[in-house]
CSV table of C-alpha atoms in Angstrom, one decimal:
chain,number,residue,atom,x,y,z
A,17,MET,CA,125.6,149.1,-9.7
A,18,ARG,CA,128.6,151.2,-8.6
A,19,ILE,CA,127.5,151.5,-5.0
A,20,PHE,CA,126.8,147.8,-4.6
A,21,TYR,CA,130.2,146.8,-5.9
A,22,VAL,CA,131.9,149.2,-3.4
A,23,PHE,CA,130.1,147.0,-0.7
A,24,LEU,CA,131.3,143.9,-2.5
A,25,MET,CA,134.9,145.0,-2.4
A,26,ILE,CA,134.6,145.9,1.3
A,27,GLY,CA,133.3,142.4,2.0
A,28,PHE,CA,136.3,140.9,0.4
A,29,LEU,CA,138.8,143.3,2.0
A,30,PHE,CA,137.4,142.4,5.4
A,31,GLY,CA,137.8,138.7,4.8
A,32,GLY,CA,134.4,137.8,3.3
A,33,THR,CA,135.9,134.6,1.9
A,34,ALA,CA,138.4,133.9,4.6
A,35,MET,CA,138.2,130.7,6.6
A,36,ALA,CA,136.2,130.9,9.8
A,37,ASN,CA,138.4,131.3,12.9
A,38,PRO,CA,136.6,131.1,16.3
A,39,ALA,CA,139.9,131.6,18.1
A,40,SER,CA,140.2,135.1,16.5
A,41,TRP,CA,136.6,135.9,17.2
A,42,GLN,CA,137.1,135.3,20.9
A,43,TYR,CA,138.9,138.6,21.3
A,44,GLU,CA,135.9,140.6,20.0
A,45,TRP,CA,133.4,138.3,21.7
A,46,PRO,CA,135.0,137.4,25.1
A,47,LYS,CA,131.7,136.2,26.6
A,48,THR,CA,130.6,134.0,23.7
A,49,ASN,CA,130.8,130.3,24.4
A,50,PHE,CA,132.1,129.1,21.0
A,51,ASP,CA,132.2,125.5,22.3
A,52,LYS,CA,128.4,125.5,22.1
A,53,THR,CA,127.0,125.7,18.6
A,54,SER,CA,124.5,124.1,16.2
A,55,ILE,CA,126.3,125.0,13.0
A,56,ASP,CA,129.5,124.4,11.0
A,57,PHE,CA,131.7,127.5,11.6
A,58,ALA,CA,132.9,127.2,8.0
A,59,GLU,CA,129.5,128.6,7.0
A,60,ILE,CA,130.2,132.0,8.7
A,61,LYS,CA,131.6,134.7,6.6
A,62,SER,CA,132.5,138.4,7.2
A,63,GLY,CA,130.0,140.7,5.6
A,64,GLY,CA,132.6,143.6,5.8
A,65,PRO,CA,131.6,145.7,8.8
A,66,PRO,CA,132.9,144.8,12.3
A,67,LYS,CA,130.7,144.1,15.4
A,68,ASP,CA,127.9,146.7,15.4
A,69,GLY,CA,129.6,148.4,12.4
A,70,ILE,CA,126.0,148.4,11.1
A,71,PRO,CA,124.7,150.1,14.2
A,72,PRO,CA,121.3,148.9,15.6
A,73,ILE,CA,118.8,151.5,16.9
A,74,ASP,CA,118.4,151.1,20.7
A,75,ASP,CA,116.6,154.4,21.5
A,76,PRO,CA,114.2,154.8,18.6
A,77,VAL,CA,112.7,158.2,17.8
A,78,PHE,CA,109.2,158.5,16.4
A,79,VAL,CA,107.0,161.1,14.8
A,80,SER,CA,103.3,161.1,14.1
A,81,VAL,CA,101.9,160.2,10.7
A,82,PRO,CA,101.0,163.8,9.7
A,83,GLU,CA,104.6,164.8,10.6
A,84,THR,CA,106.1,162.2,8.2
A,85,LEU,CA,106.8,164.1,5.0
A,86,GLU,CA,109.9,162.5,3.5
A,87,LEU,CA,108.3,159.1,2.5
A,88,SER,CA,106.8,158.6,-0.9
A,89,GLU,CA,103.5,156.7,-1.2
A,90,THR,CA,105.1,153.6,-2.5
A,91,GLU,CA,108.1,153.3,-0.2
A,92,PRO,CA,108.2,150.1,1.9
A,93,VAL,CA,107.7,150.1,5.6
A,94,ILE,CA,107.3,147.4,8.2
A,95,GLY,CA,103.9,148.0,9.8
A,96,LEU,CA,103.5,146.6,13.3
A,97,THR,CA,100.5,146.7,15.7
A,98,ILE,CA,100.6,145.2,19.2
A,99,ASN,CA,97.8,145.8,21.8
A,100,GLY,CA,96.6,148.8,19.8
A,101,ASP,CA,100.1,150.4,19.5
A,102,MET,CA,100.7,151.0,15.8
A,103,ARG,CA,104.1,151.8,14.3
A,104,ALA,CA,105.8,152.0,11.0
A,105,TYR,CA,109.5,151.3,10.5
A,106,PRO,CA,110.6,152.6,7.1
A,107,ILE,CA,113.0,150.3,5.1
A,108,ARG,CA,114.9,153.5,4.2
A,109,ILE,CA,116.1,153.5,7.8
A,110,LEU,CA,116.4,149.7,8.4
A,111,MET,CA,118.5,149.4,5.3
A,112,TRP,CA,121.3,151.2,7.2
A,113,HIS,CA,120.7,149.8,10.7
A,114,GLU,CA,119.1,146.4,10.2
A,115,ILE,CA,117.8,146.1,13.8
A,116,VAL,CA,115.6,148.3,15.9
A,117,ASN,CA,115.2,147.3,19.6
A,118,ASP,CA,111.9,148.7,20.7
A,119,THR,CA,108.9,148.2,23.0
A,120,VAL,CA,105.5,148.2,21.3
A,121,GLY,CA,102.2,147.8,23.2
A,122,GLY,CA,104.2,146.7,26.3
A,123,VAL,CA,106.0,144.0,24.3
A,124,PRO,CA,109.8,144.2,23.8
A,125,VAL,CA,110.5,143.6,20.1
A,126,SER,CA,113.3,143.6,17.6
A,127,VAL,CA,112.3,144.8,14.1
A,128,THR,CA,114.9,143.4,11.7
A,129,PHE,CA,115.7,143.6,8.0
A,130,CYS,CA,118.4,141.7,6.2
A,131,PRO,CA,118.9,143.5,2.8
A,132,LEU,CA,120.8,140.6,1.2
A,133,CYS,CA,117.9,138.2,1.8
A,134,ASN,CA,115.1,140.8,1.7
A,135,ALA,CA,114.1,139.3,5.1
A,136,ALA,CA,111.9,141.6,7.2
A,137,ILE,CA,111.1,139.9,10.5
A,138,VAL,CA,109.8,141.2,13.8
A,139,PHE,CA,110.8,139.2,16.9
A,140,ASN,CA,109.6,139.2,20.5
A,141,ARG,CA,112.8,139.9,22.6
A,142,GLU,CA,111.6,137.9,25.6
A,143,VAL,CA,113.2,134.4,25.8
A,144,GLU,CA,113.2,131.7,28.4
A,145,THR,CA,116.7,131.1,29.7
A,146,PRO,CA,118.0,128.8,32.4
A,147,SER,CA,117.7,131.8,34.8
A,148,GLY,CA,114.2,132.6,33.8
A,149,ILE,CA,112.5,135.0,31.3
A,150,GLN,CA,115.0,137.5,30.0
A,151,VAL,CA,114.7,140.5,27.7
A,152,LEU,CA,117.5,140.5,25.1
A,153,ASP,CA,118.9,143.5,23.2
A,154,PHE,CA,120.2,142.6,19.7
A,155,GLY,CA,123.0,144.0,17.6
A,156,THR,CA,124.8,143.0,14.3
A,157,THR,CA,127.8,140.7,14.4
A,158,GLY,CA,129.0,141.9,11.0
A,159,LYS,CA,128.9,138.2,10.0
A,160,LEU,CA,126.8,136.4,7.5
A,161,ARG,CA,125.7,132.8,7.2
A,162,ARG,CA,124.2,131.8,3.9
A,163,SER,CA,124.2,135.5,3.1
A,164,ASP,CA,121.9,136.2,6.0
A,165,LEU,CA,122.4,138.6,8.9
A,166,VAL,CA,123.8,137.0,12.1
A,167,MET,CA,122.7,138.9,15.2
A,168,TRP,CA,124.0,138.8,18.7
A,169,ASP,CA,122.5,139.6,22.0
A,170,ARG,CA,124.2,141.8,24.6
A,171,GLN,CA,123.1,139.8,27.6
A,172,THR,CA,124.7,136.4,26.8
A,173,GLU,CA,126.6,137.3,23.6
A,174,SER,CA,125.0,134.4,21.8
A,175,TRP,CA,124.7,134.6,18.0
A,176,TRP,CA,121.3,134.4,16.3
A,177,GLN,CA,120.3,133.6,12.7
A,178,GLN,CA,118.0,136.4,11.6
A,179,PHE,CA,116.2,134.3,8.9
A,180,THR,CA,115.2,131.6,11.4
A,181,GLY,CA,115.2,133.4,14.7
A,182,GLU,CA,117.3,130.7,16.2
A,183,ALA,CA,120.4,131.0,18.4
A,184,ILE,CA,123.2,129.2,16.6
A,185,VAL,CA,126.3,130.0,18.8
A,186,GLY,CA,126.7,130.5,22.5
A,187,GLU,CA,124.9,129.7,25.7
A,188,LEU,CA,121.4,130.1,24.2
A,189,THR,CA,122.1,127.8,21.2
A,190,GLY,CA,118.9,126.1,20.1
A,191,THR,CA,116.6,128.8,21.6
A,192,ASN,CA,114.1,130.3,19.2
A,193,LEU,CA,112.7,133.8,19.1
A,194,GLN,CA,108.9,134.2,18.7
A,195,VAL,CA,108.0,135.8,15.3
A,196,LEU,CA,105.3,138.4,15.6
A,197,PRO,CA,102.8,139.4,12.8
A,198,SER,CA,103.8,142.4,10.8
A,199,ARG,CA,103.3,143.8,7.3
A,200,LEU,CA,105.9,144.7,4.7
A,201,GLU,CA,103.7,147.3,3.0
A,202,SER,CA,103.9,150.6,1.3
A,203,TRP,CA,103.8,153.9,3.2
A,204,GLY,CA,100.6,154.8,1.5
A,205,GLU,CA,98.9,151.5,2.7
A,206,PHE,CA,100.1,152.0,6.3
A,207,ARG,CA,99.0,155.6,6.4
A,208,ALA,CA,95.6,154.7,5.0
A,209,ARG,CA,95.0,152.3,7.9
A,210,ALA,CA,96.9,154.2,10.6
A,211,THR,CA,95.2,155.2,13.8
A,212,GLU,CA,95.3,158.7,15.2
A,213,LYS,CA,98.1,157.8,17.6
A,214,ALA,CA,100.2,155.7,15.1
A,215,LEU,CA,103.9,156.5,15.1
A,216,VAL,CA,106.6,156.4,12.4
A,217,LEU,CA,110.3,155.7,13.0
A,218,PHE,CA,112.5,158.7,12.4
A,219,PRO,CA,116.4,158.8,12.2
A,220,ASN,CA,118.1,159.7,15.4
A,221,ASN,CA,120.5,161.7,13.3
A,222,VAL,CA,119.3,162.5,9.7
A,223,ARG,CA,122.9,163.0,8.6
A,224,MET,CA,124.2,159.7,9.9
A,225,ARG,CA,123.4,157.8,6.7
A,226,ARG,CA,122.0,158.4,3.3
A,227,TYR,CA,118.5,157.6,4.3
A,228,GLY,CA,116.3,156.9,1.2
A,229,ALA,CA,119.3,155.6,-0.8
A,230,ASN,CA,119.8,152.0,-1.7
A,231,PRO,CA,123.5,151.0,-1.2
A,232,TYR,CA,122.8,147.7,-3.0
A,233,GLN,CA,121.7,149.2,-6.3
A,234,GLY,CA,120.6,146.6,-8.8
A,235,TYR,CA,120.9,143.8,-6.3
A,236,ASP,CA,117.6,142.1,-6.9
A,237,SER,CA,118.4,141.9,-10.6
A,238,LEU,CA,121.7,140.0,-10.2
A,239,ALA,CA,122.2,136.4,-11.4
A,240,GLN,CA,123.8,135.5,-8.0
A,241,PRO,CA,123.4,136.9,-4.5
A,242,PHE,CA,126.2,138.6,-2.6
A,243,LEU,CA,128.6,136.3,-0.6
A,244,TYR,CA,126.6,133.2,-1.2
A,245,ASP,CA,128.0,130.0,-2.7
A,246,GLY,CA,125.3,127.5,-1.7
A,247,GLU,CA,122.7,125.7,-3.8
A,248,THR,CA,119.8,127.6,-5.4
A,249,PRO,CA,116.3,126.3,-6.1
A,250,ALA,CA,115.9,124.5,-9.4
A,251,GLY,CA,113.9,126.4,-12.0
A,252,ILE,CA,113.7,129.7,-10.0
A,253,GLU,CA,115.9,132.7,-10.2
A,254,PRO,CA,118.0,133.0,-7.0
A,255,LEU,CA,116.8,136.6,-6.4
A,256,GLU,CA,113.1,136.0,-7.2
A,257,ARG,CA,110.9,136.8,-4.3
A,258,VAL,CA,109.3,133.9,-2.4
A,259,VAL,CA,106.3,134.2,-0.1
A,260,SER,CA,106.0,131.8,2.9
A,261,LEU,CA,104.1,131.5,6.2
A,262,ALA,CA,105.6,130.7,9.6
A,263,PRO,CA,106.9,128.1,10.3
A,264,LYS,CA,107.9,128.2,6.5
A,265,THR,CA,106.3,124.8,5.6
A,266,GLU,CA,104.6,126.2,2.4
A,267,ALA,CA,106.1,128.6,-0.1
A,268,TRP,CA,105.1,130.3,-3.4
A,269,THR,CA,106.9,132.6,-5.8
A,270,LEU,CA,105.6,136.1,-5.7
A,271,ALA,CA,104.7,135.8,-9.4
A,272,TYR,CA,102.5,132.8,-8.5
A,273,ILE,CA,100.8,134.8,-5.7
A,274,GLN,CA,100.3,137.8,-8.1
A,275,GLN,CA,98.4,135.5,-10.6
A,276,ASN,CA,96.5,133.4,-8.0
A,277,ALA,CA,95.7,135.8,-5.2
A,278,PRO,CA,93.7,135.6,-3.1
A,279,LEU,CA,95.2,132.2,-2.3
A,280,VAL,CA,94.2,130.0,0.7
A,281,ALA,CA,97.0,128.1,2.3
A,282,SER,CA,96.6,124.7,3.9
A,283,ASP,CA,96.1,126.2,7.3
A,284,GLY,CA,93.3,128.5,6.1
A,285,THR,CA,95.4,131.6,5.8
A,286,GLU,CA,94.3,133.9,3.0
A,287,ILE,CA,97.2,135.4,1.1
A,288,SER,CA,96.5,138.5,-0.9
A,289,TRP,CA,98.5,140.8,-3.1
A,290,SER,CA,98.1,144.3,-4.3
A,291,PRO,CA,100.4,146.6,-6.4
A,292,GLY,CA,102.0,149.8,-5.2
A,293,GLN,CA,105.1,149.0,-3.2
A,294,ASN,CA,108.7,149.7,-4.4
A,295,SER,CA,111.5,147.2,-4.2
A,296,ALA,CA,114.0,148.5,-1.8
A,297,LEU,CA,116.9,146.8,-3.6
A,298,ASP,CA,116.4,147.9,-7.2
A,299,THR,CA,117.3,151.5,-8.1
A,300,ALA,CA,119.7,153.9,-6.3
A,301,LEU,CA,116.7,155.6,-4.7
A,302,ILE,CA,114.3,153.3,-2.8
A,303,SER,CA,111.4,155.5,-3.8
A,304,LYS,CA,112.1,154.8,-7.5
A,305,GLY,CA,112.3,151.0,-7.3
A,306,LYS,CA,110.2,148.6,-9.4
A,307,ASP,CA,106.7,147.8,-8.2
A,308,VAL,CA,106.7,144.4,-6.3
A,309,GLY,CA,103.4,145.1,-4.5
A,310,THR,CA,102.3,144.2,-1.0
A,311,VAL,CA,101.4,140.8,0.4
A,312,THR,CA,99.1,140.3,3.3
A,313,ALA,CA,98.3,137.1,5.2
A,314,ILE,CA,95.2,136.9,7.3
A,315,ARG,CA,93.6,134.0,9.2
A,316,ASP,CA,90.4,134.2,11.2
A,317,GLY,CA,90.4,138.0,10.6
A,318,LYS,CA,93.8,138.5,12.1
A,319,ASP,CA,97.3,139.1,10.6
A,320,VAL,CA,99.7,136.1,10.9
A,321,PRO,CA,103.4,136.1,10.3
A,322,TYR,CA,104.5,135.9,6.7
A,323,PHE,CA,107.7,136.4,4.8
A,324,VAL,CA,108.7,137.8,1.4
A,325,ASP,CA,112.3,136.6,1.0
A,326,PHE,CA,114.7,135.9,-1.9
A,327,ALA,CA,114.4,132.4,-3.3
A,328,PHE,CA,118.1,131.5,-2.6
A,329,ALA,CA,117.7,132.3,1.1
A,330,PHE,CA,114.5,130.4,1.5
A,331,HIS,CA,116.1,127.4,-0.2
A,332,ALA,CA,119.3,127.8,1.9
A,333,PHE,CA,117.3,127.4,5.2
A,334,ARG,CA,114.4,125.3,4.0
A,335,PRO,CA,115.7,123.1,1.2
A,336,GLU,CA,113.2,120.4,1.9
A,337,ILE,CA,110.2,122.7,1.1
A,338,LYS,CA,109.1,122.8,-2.5
A,339,ILE,CA,108.4,126.3,-3.8
A,340,THR,CA,105.2,126.5,-5.8
A,341,THR,CA,105.9,128.5,-9.0
A,342,LEU,CA,104.2,129.3,-12.3
A,343,PRO,CA,104.2,126.5,-14.9
Protein backbone atom coordinates (compact mmCIF):
# COMPACT_ATOMS: atom_id res chain seq x y z
CA MET A 1 0.00 0.00 0.00
CA ARG A 2 2.97 2.34 0.48
CA ILE A 3 3.24 3.44 -3.16
CA PHE A 4 -0.49 4.14 -3.39
CA TYR A 5 -0.45 6.38 -0.34
CA VAL A 6 2.42 8.38 -1.81
CA PHE A 7 0.06 9.17 -4.70
CA LEU A 8 -2.70 9.95 -2.22
CA MET A 9 -0.56 12.52 -0.43
CA ILE A 10 0.55 14.06 -3.73
CA GLY A 11 -3.10 14.52 -4.65
CA PHE A 12 -3.81 16.39 -1.44
CA LEU A 13 -0.63 18.47 -1.70
CA PHE A 14 -1.64 19.60 -5.18
CA GLY A 15 -5.08 20.61 -3.99
CA GLY A 16 -7.08 17.45 -4.56
CA THR A 17 -9.75 18.68 -2.18
CA ALA A 18 -9.47 22.40 -2.99
CA MET A 19 -12.41 24.32 -4.37
CA ALA A 20 -12.63 24.49 -8.17
CA ASN A 21 -11.39 27.80 -9.53
CA PRO A 22 -11.82 28.37 -13.30
CA ALA A 23 -10.18 31.79 -12.97
CA SER A 24 -6.93 30.15 -11.88
CA TRP A 25 -7.23 27.48 -14.57
CA GLN A 26 -7.34 30.12 -17.32
CA TYR A 27 -3.61 30.80 -16.98
CA GLU A 28 -2.79 27.18 -17.78
CA TRP A 29 -5.61 26.89 -20.32
CA PRO A 30 -5.67 30.23 -22.19
CA LYS A 31 -7.74 28.90 -25.11
CA THR A 32 -10.37 27.05 -23.09
CA ASN A 33 -13.80 28.65 -23.05
CA PHE A 34 -14.77 28.18 -19.40
CA ASP A 35 -18.04 30.01 -20.00
CA LYS A 36 -19.26 26.97 -21.91
CA THR A 37 -19.72 23.83 -19.82
CA SER A 38 -22.22 21.07 -19.05
CA ILE A 39 -21.04 20.38 -15.50
CA ASP A 40 -20.70 21.93 -12.08
CA PHE A 41 -17.06 23.02 -11.71
CA ALA A 42 -17.22 22.00 -8.05
CA GLU A 43 -17.02 18.39 -9.25
CA ILE A 44 -13.52 18.96 -10.68
CA LYS A 45 -10.60 18.01 -8.42
CA SER A 46 -6.86 17.97 -8.90
CA GLY A 47 -5.48 14.48 -9.26
CA GLY A 48 -2.00 15.72 -8.33
CA PRO A 49 -0.02 16.07 -11.58
CA PRO A 50 -0.27 19.26 -13.67
CA LYS A 51 -1.38 19.51 -17.30
CA ASP A 52 0.19 16.55 -19.15
CA GLY A 53 2.14 15.72 -15.99
CA ILE A 54 0.99 12.22 -16.88
CA PRO A 55 2.42 12.41 -20.41
CA PRO A 56 0.36 10.96 -23.26
CA ILE A 57 2.13 9.01 -25.98
CA ASP A 58 1.92 10.88 -29.28
CA ASP A 59 4.52 9.00 -31.31
CA PRO A 60 3.97 5.38 -30.32
CA VAL A 61 6.69 2.81 -30.93
CA PHE A 62 5.75 -0.78 -31.74
CA VAL A 63 7.46 -4.13 -31.94
CA SER A 64 6.28 -7.42 -33.37
CA VAL A 65 4.68 -10.14 -31.28
CA PRO A 66 7.80 -12.40 -31.40
CA GLU A 67 9.94 -9.45 -30.23
CA THR A 68 7.77 -8.91 -27.14
CA LEU A 69 9.56 -10.70 -24.31
CA GLU A 70 8.82 -8.64 -21.18
CA LEU A 71 5.10 -9.43 -20.85
CA SER A 72 3.84 -12.36 -18.79
CA GLU A 73 1.07 -14.56 -20.19
CA THR A 74 -1.55 -13.14 -17.84
CA GLU A 75 -0.72 -9.43 -18.02
CA PRO A 76 -3.58 -7.23 -19.30
CA VAL A 77 -3.42 -5.53 -22.68
CA ILE A 78 -5.95 -3.60 -24.74
CA GLY A 79 -6.32 -5.48 -28.01
CA LEU A 80 -7.49 -3.40 -30.97
CA THR A 81 -8.13 -4.43 -34.59
CA ILE A 82 -9.25 -1.98 -37.28
CA ASN A 83 -9.33 -2.83 -40.99
CA GLY A 84 -7.00 -5.77 -40.41
CA ASP A 85 -4.46 -3.70 -38.44
CA MET A 86 -4.03 -5.50 -35.11
CA ARG A 87 -2.29 -3.93 -32.09
CA ALA A 88 -1.84 -4.56 -28.39
CA TYR A 89 -1.42 -1.77 -25.83
CA PRO A 90 -0.06 -3.20 -22.55
CA ILE A 91 -1.63 -1.80 -19.40
CA ARG A 92 1.89 -1.74 -17.89
CA ILE A 93 2.53 1.22 -20.25
CA LEU A 94 -0.92 2.83 -20.14
CA MET A 95 -0.77 2.82 -16.34
CA TRP A 96 1.87 5.58 -16.59
CA HIS A 97 0.63 7.47 -19.68
CA GLU A 98 -3.17 6.93 -19.72
CA ILE A 99 -3.51 8.07 -23.36
CA VAL A 100 -1.97 6.87 -26.62
CA ASN A 101 -2.74 8.92 -29.73
CA ASP A 102 -2.37 6.56 -32.67
CA THR A 103 -3.65 5.71 -36.14
CA VAL A 104 -4.80 2.13 -36.65
CA GLY A 105 -6.05 0.78 -39.97
CA GLY A 106 -6.21 4.36 -41.24
CA VAL A 107 -8.43 5.49 -38.34
CA PRO A 108 -7.09 8.07 -35.84
CA VAL A 109 -7.67 6.70 -32.34
CA SER A 110 -6.97 7.45 -28.70
CA VAL A 111 -6.39 4.39 -26.54
CA THR A 112 -7.15 5.41 -22.96
CA PHE A 113 -6.95 3.91 -19.48
CA CYS A 114 -8.03 5.52 -16.22
CA PRO A 115 -6.49 3.47 -13.38
CA LEU A 116 -8.75 4.94 -10.71
CA CYS A 117 -11.87 3.69 -12.53
CA ASN A 118 -10.29 0.69 -14.30
CA ALA A 119 -11.76 2.25 -17.46
CA ALA A 120 -10.09 1.03 -20.67
CA ILE A 121 -11.70 2.77 -23.66
CA VAL A 122 -10.68 3.32 -27.29
CA PHE A 123 -12.04 6.39 -29.05
CA ASN A 124 -12.12 7.55 -32.66
CA ARG A 125 -10.30 10.92 -32.64
CA GLU A 126 -12.34 12.29 -35.55
CA VAL A 127 -15.16 14.62 -34.49
CA GLU A 128 -17.56 16.89 -36.29
CA THR A 129 -16.96 20.52 -35.34
CA PRO A 130 -18.54 23.76 -36.60
CA SER A 131 -15.63 24.02 -39.06
CA GLY A 132 -16.00 20.43 -40.30
CA ILE A 133 -14.44 17.07 -39.44
CA GLN A 134 -11.40 17.52 -37.25
CA VAL A 135 -8.85 15.08 -35.87
CA LEU A 136 -8.10 15.77 -32.22
CA ASP A 137 -5.01 14.95 -30.17
CA PHE A 138 -5.66 14.24 -26.50
CA GLY A 139 -3.68 14.85 -23.33
CA THR A 140 -4.29 14.61 -19.59
CA THR A 141 -5.52 17.68 -17.70
CA GLY A 142 -4.30 16.38 -14.32
CA LYS A 143 -7.90 16.88 -13.18
CA LEU A 144 -10.44 14.30 -12.06
CA ARG A 145 -14.21 14.34 -12.08
CA ARG A 146 -15.88 11.62 -10.02
CA SER A 147 -12.37 10.11 -9.77
CA ASP A 148 -12.22 9.71 -13.56
CA LEU A 149 -9.62 11.08 -15.94
CA VAL A 150 -10.45 14.42 -17.56
CA MET A 151 -8.75 14.68 -20.96
CA TRP A 152 -8.16 17.75 -23.11
CA ASP A 153 -7.72 18.20 -26.83
CA ARG A 154 -4.90 20.31 -28.24
CA GLN A 155 -6.95 21.73 -31.09
CA THR A 156 -9.69 23.53 -29.09
CA GLU A 157 -8.49 22.94 -25.50
CA SER A 158 -11.90 21.53 -24.64
CA TRP A 159 -12.03 19.15 -21.68
CA TRP A 160 -13.41 15.63 -22.09
CA GLN A 161 -14.71 13.03 -19.65
CA GLN A 162 -12.87 9.80 -20.36
CA PHE A 163 -15.58 7.56 -18.87
CA THR A 164 -18.29 8.90 -21.19
CA GLY A 165 -16.28 10.28 -24.11
CA GLU A 166 -18.16 13.58 -23.86
CA ALA A 167 -16.74 17.10 -23.97
CA ILE A 168 -17.71 18.78 -20.69
CA VAL A 169 -15.89 22.15 -20.88
CA GLY A 170 -15.01 24.44 -23.79
CA GLU A 171 -16.08 25.02 -27.37
CA LEU A 172 -16.89 21.38 -28.09
CA THR A 173 -19.05 20.90 -24.96
CA GLY A 174 -21.71 18.29 -25.68
CA THR A 175 -19.73 16.59 -28.46
CA ASN A 176 -19.34 12.84 -28.07
CA LEU A 177 -16.44 10.68 -29.19
CA GLN A 178 -17.19 7.39 -30.94
CA VAL A 179 -16.23 4.36 -28.85
CA LEU A 180 -14.52 1.63 -30.87
CA PRO A 181 -14.62 -2.12 -30.12
CA SER A 182 -11.55 -3.40 -28.28
CA ARG A 183 -10.70 -6.15 -25.82
CA LEU A 184 -9.24 -5.88 -22.35
CA GLU A 185 -7.53 -9.26 -22.44
CA SER A 186 -4.43 -11.11 -21.31
CA TRP A 187 -1.23 -10.96 -23.32
CA GLY A 188 -1.48 -14.71 -23.85
CA GLU A 189 -4.97 -14.37 -25.33
CA PHE A 190 -3.91 -11.57 -27.66
CA ARG A 191 -0.82 -13.45 -28.77
CA ALA A 192 -2.84 -16.60 -29.48
CA ARG A 193 -5.11 -14.76 -31.91
CA ALA A 194 -2.53 -12.33 -33.30
CA THR A 195 -1.89 -12.10 -37.00
CA GLU A 196 1.62 -12.27 -38.43
CA LYS A 197 1.77 -8.48 -38.75
CA ALA A 198 0.30 -7.68 -35.33
CA LEU A 199 2.13 -5.00 -33.34
CA VAL A 200 2.69 -4.38 -29.63
CA LEU A 201 3.22 -0.97 -28.01
CA PHE A 202 6.72 -0.54 -26.58
CA PRO A 203 7.92 2.30 -24.31
CA ASN A 204 9.56 5.21 -26.14
CA ASN A 205 12.06 5.26 -23.27
CA VAL A 206 12.16 2.13 -21.10
CA ARG A 207 13.71 4.12 -18.24
CA MET A 208 11.07 6.86 -18.20
CA ARG A 209 8.75 4.99 -15.81
CA ARG A 210 8.69 1.78 -13.78
CA TYR A 211 6.85 -0.13 -16.48
CA GLY A 212 5.32 -3.29 -15.09
CA ALA A 213 4.89 -1.78 -11.61
CA ASN A 214 1.53 -0.78 -10.17
CA PRO A 215 1.75 2.62 -8.41
CA TYR A 216 -1.71 2.03 -6.89
CA GLN A 217 -0.82 -1.14 -5.00
CA GLY A 218 -3.85 -2.62 -3.26
CA TYR A 219 -6.24 -0.13 -4.84
CA ASP A 220 -8.93 -2.56 -5.94
CA SER A 221 -9.16 -3.96 -2.41
CA LEU A 222 -9.87 -0.61 -0.75
CA ALA A 223 -13.20 0.13 0.91
CA GLN A 224 -13.40 3.51 -0.84
CA PRO A 225 -11.89 4.84 -4.11
CA PHE A 226 -9.29 7.58 -4.34
CA LEU A 227 -10.55 11.19 -4.41
CA TYR A 228 -14.20 10.19 -4.69
CA ASP A 229 -16.87 11.39 -2.30
CA GLY A 230 -20.02 10.62 -4.27
CA GLU A 231 -22.67 7.95 -3.82
CA THR A 232 -21.84 4.28 -4.32
CA PRO A 233 -24.23 1.56 -5.53
CA ALA A 234 -26.28 -0.16 -2.82
CA GLY A 235 -25.30 -3.73 -2.02
CA ILE A 236 -22.14 -3.69 -4.18
CA GLU A 237 -18.60 -2.98 -3.06
CA PRO A 238 -17.44 0.33 -4.63
CA LEU A 239 -14.37 -1.29 -6.20
CA GLU A 240 -16.12 -4.41 -7.46
CA ARG A 241 -15.83 -4.74 -11.22
CA VAL A 242 -18.93 -4.09 -13.34
CA VAL A 243 -19.41 -5.16 -16.96
CA SER A 244 -21.52 -3.04 -19.30
CA LEU A 245 -22.17 -2.50 -22.99
CA ALA A 246 -22.25 0.76 -24.94
CA PRO A 247 -24.20 2.93 -24.38
CA LYS A 248 -24.12 1.54 -20.82
CA THR A 249 -27.83 0.78 -20.47
CA GLU A 250 -27.27 -2.70 -18.98
CA ALA A 251 -24.73 -3.74 -16.38
CA TRP A 252 -23.71 -6.81 -14.40
CA THR A 253 -21.13 -7.42 -11.69
CA LEU A 254 -18.14 -9.41 -12.87
CA ALA A 255 -19.03 -12.07 -10.30
CA TYR A 256 -22.46 -12.43 -11.95
CA ILE A 257 -20.86 -12.74 -15.38
CA GLN A 258 -18.43 -15.36 -14.10
CA GLN A 259 -21.28 -17.53 -12.83
CA ASN A 260 -23.69 -17.00 -15.73
CA ALA A 261 -21.52 -16.69 -18.83
CA PRO A 262 -22.13 -17.02 -21.64
CA LEU A 263 -24.85 -14.45 -21.05
CA VAL A 264 -26.98 -12.91 -23.79
CA ALA A 265 -27.83 -9.22 -23.35
CA SER A 266 -31.12 -7.68 -24.47
CA ASP A 267 -29.58 -6.55 -27.78
CA GLY A 268 -28.34 -10.06 -28.59
CA THR A 269 -24.73 -9.51 -27.53
CA GLU A 270 -23.13 -12.65 -26.12
CA ILE A 271 -20.93 -11.87 -23.12
CA SER A 272 -18.36 -14.50 -22.22
CA TRP A 273 -15.74 -14.81 -19.50
CA SER A 274 -12.58 -16.88 -19.17
CA PRO A 275 -9.91 -16.96 -16.43
CA GLY A 276 -6.28 -15.97 -16.90
CA GLN A 277 -5.91 -12.18 -16.76
CA ASN A 278 -4.26 -10.27 -13.89
CA SER A 279 -5.79 -7.29 -12.16
CA ALA A 280 -3.51 -4.33 -12.93
CA LEU A 281 -4.42 -2.64 -9.63
CA ASP A 282 -3.76 -5.33 -7.07
CA THR A 283 -0.14 -6.20 -6.25
CA ALA A 284 3.02 -4.11 -6.66
CA LEU A 285 3.80 -5.97 -9.89
CA ILE A 286 1.00 -6.11 -12.45
CA SER A 287 2.10 -9.59 -13.51
CA LYS A 288 1.40 -10.91 -9.99
CA GLY A 289 -2.12 -9.48 -9.60
CA LYS A 290 -5.14 -11.60 -8.77
CA ASP A 291 -6.94 -13.34 -11.61
CA VAL A 292 -9.98 -11.34 -12.75
CA GLY A 293 -10.28 -13.05 -16.11
CA THR A 294 -11.19 -11.73 -19.55
CA VAL A 295 -14.60 -10.61 -20.78
CA THR A 296 -15.57 -10.63 -24.45
CA ALA A 297 -18.69 -9.17 -26.06
CA ILE A 298 -19.71 -10.40 -29.51
CA ARG A 299 -22.81 -9.70 -31.59
CA ASP A 300 -23.43 -11.15 -35.03
CA GLY A 301 -19.92 -12.58 -35.02
CA LYS A 302 -18.22 -9.23 -34.36
CA ASP A 303 -16.71 -7.57 -31.30
CA VAL A 304 -18.77 -4.72 -29.86
CA PRO A 305 -17.67 -2.09 -27.33
CA TYR A 306 -17.86 -3.22 -23.71
CA PHE A 307 -16.48 -1.96 -20.42
CA VAL A 308 -15.13 -3.50 -17.21
CA ASP A 309 -15.17 -0.62 -14.73
CA PHE A 310 -15.32 -0.21 -10.99
CA ALA A 311 -18.84 -0.14 -9.58
CA PHE A 312 -18.54 3.33 -8.01
CA ALA A 313 -17.56 4.84 -11.37
CA PHE A 314 -20.39 3.18 -13.26
CA HIS A 315 -22.85 4.37 -10.63
CA ALA A 316 -21.36 7.89 -10.64
CA PHE A 317 -22.04 8.32 -14.35
CA ARG A 318 -25.04 5.99 -14.81
CA PRO A 319 -26.90 6.12 -11.46
CA GLU A 320 -30.21 5.36 -13.16
CA ILE A 321 -29.04 1.93 -14.38
CA LYS A 322 -29.55 -1.03 -12.06
CA ILE A 323 -26.50 -3.27 -11.80
CA THR A 324 -27.43 -6.96 -11.87
CA THR A 325 -25.59 -8.85 -9.16
CA LEU A 326 -25.61 -12.24 -7.48
CA PRO A 327 -28.38 -12.87 -4.94
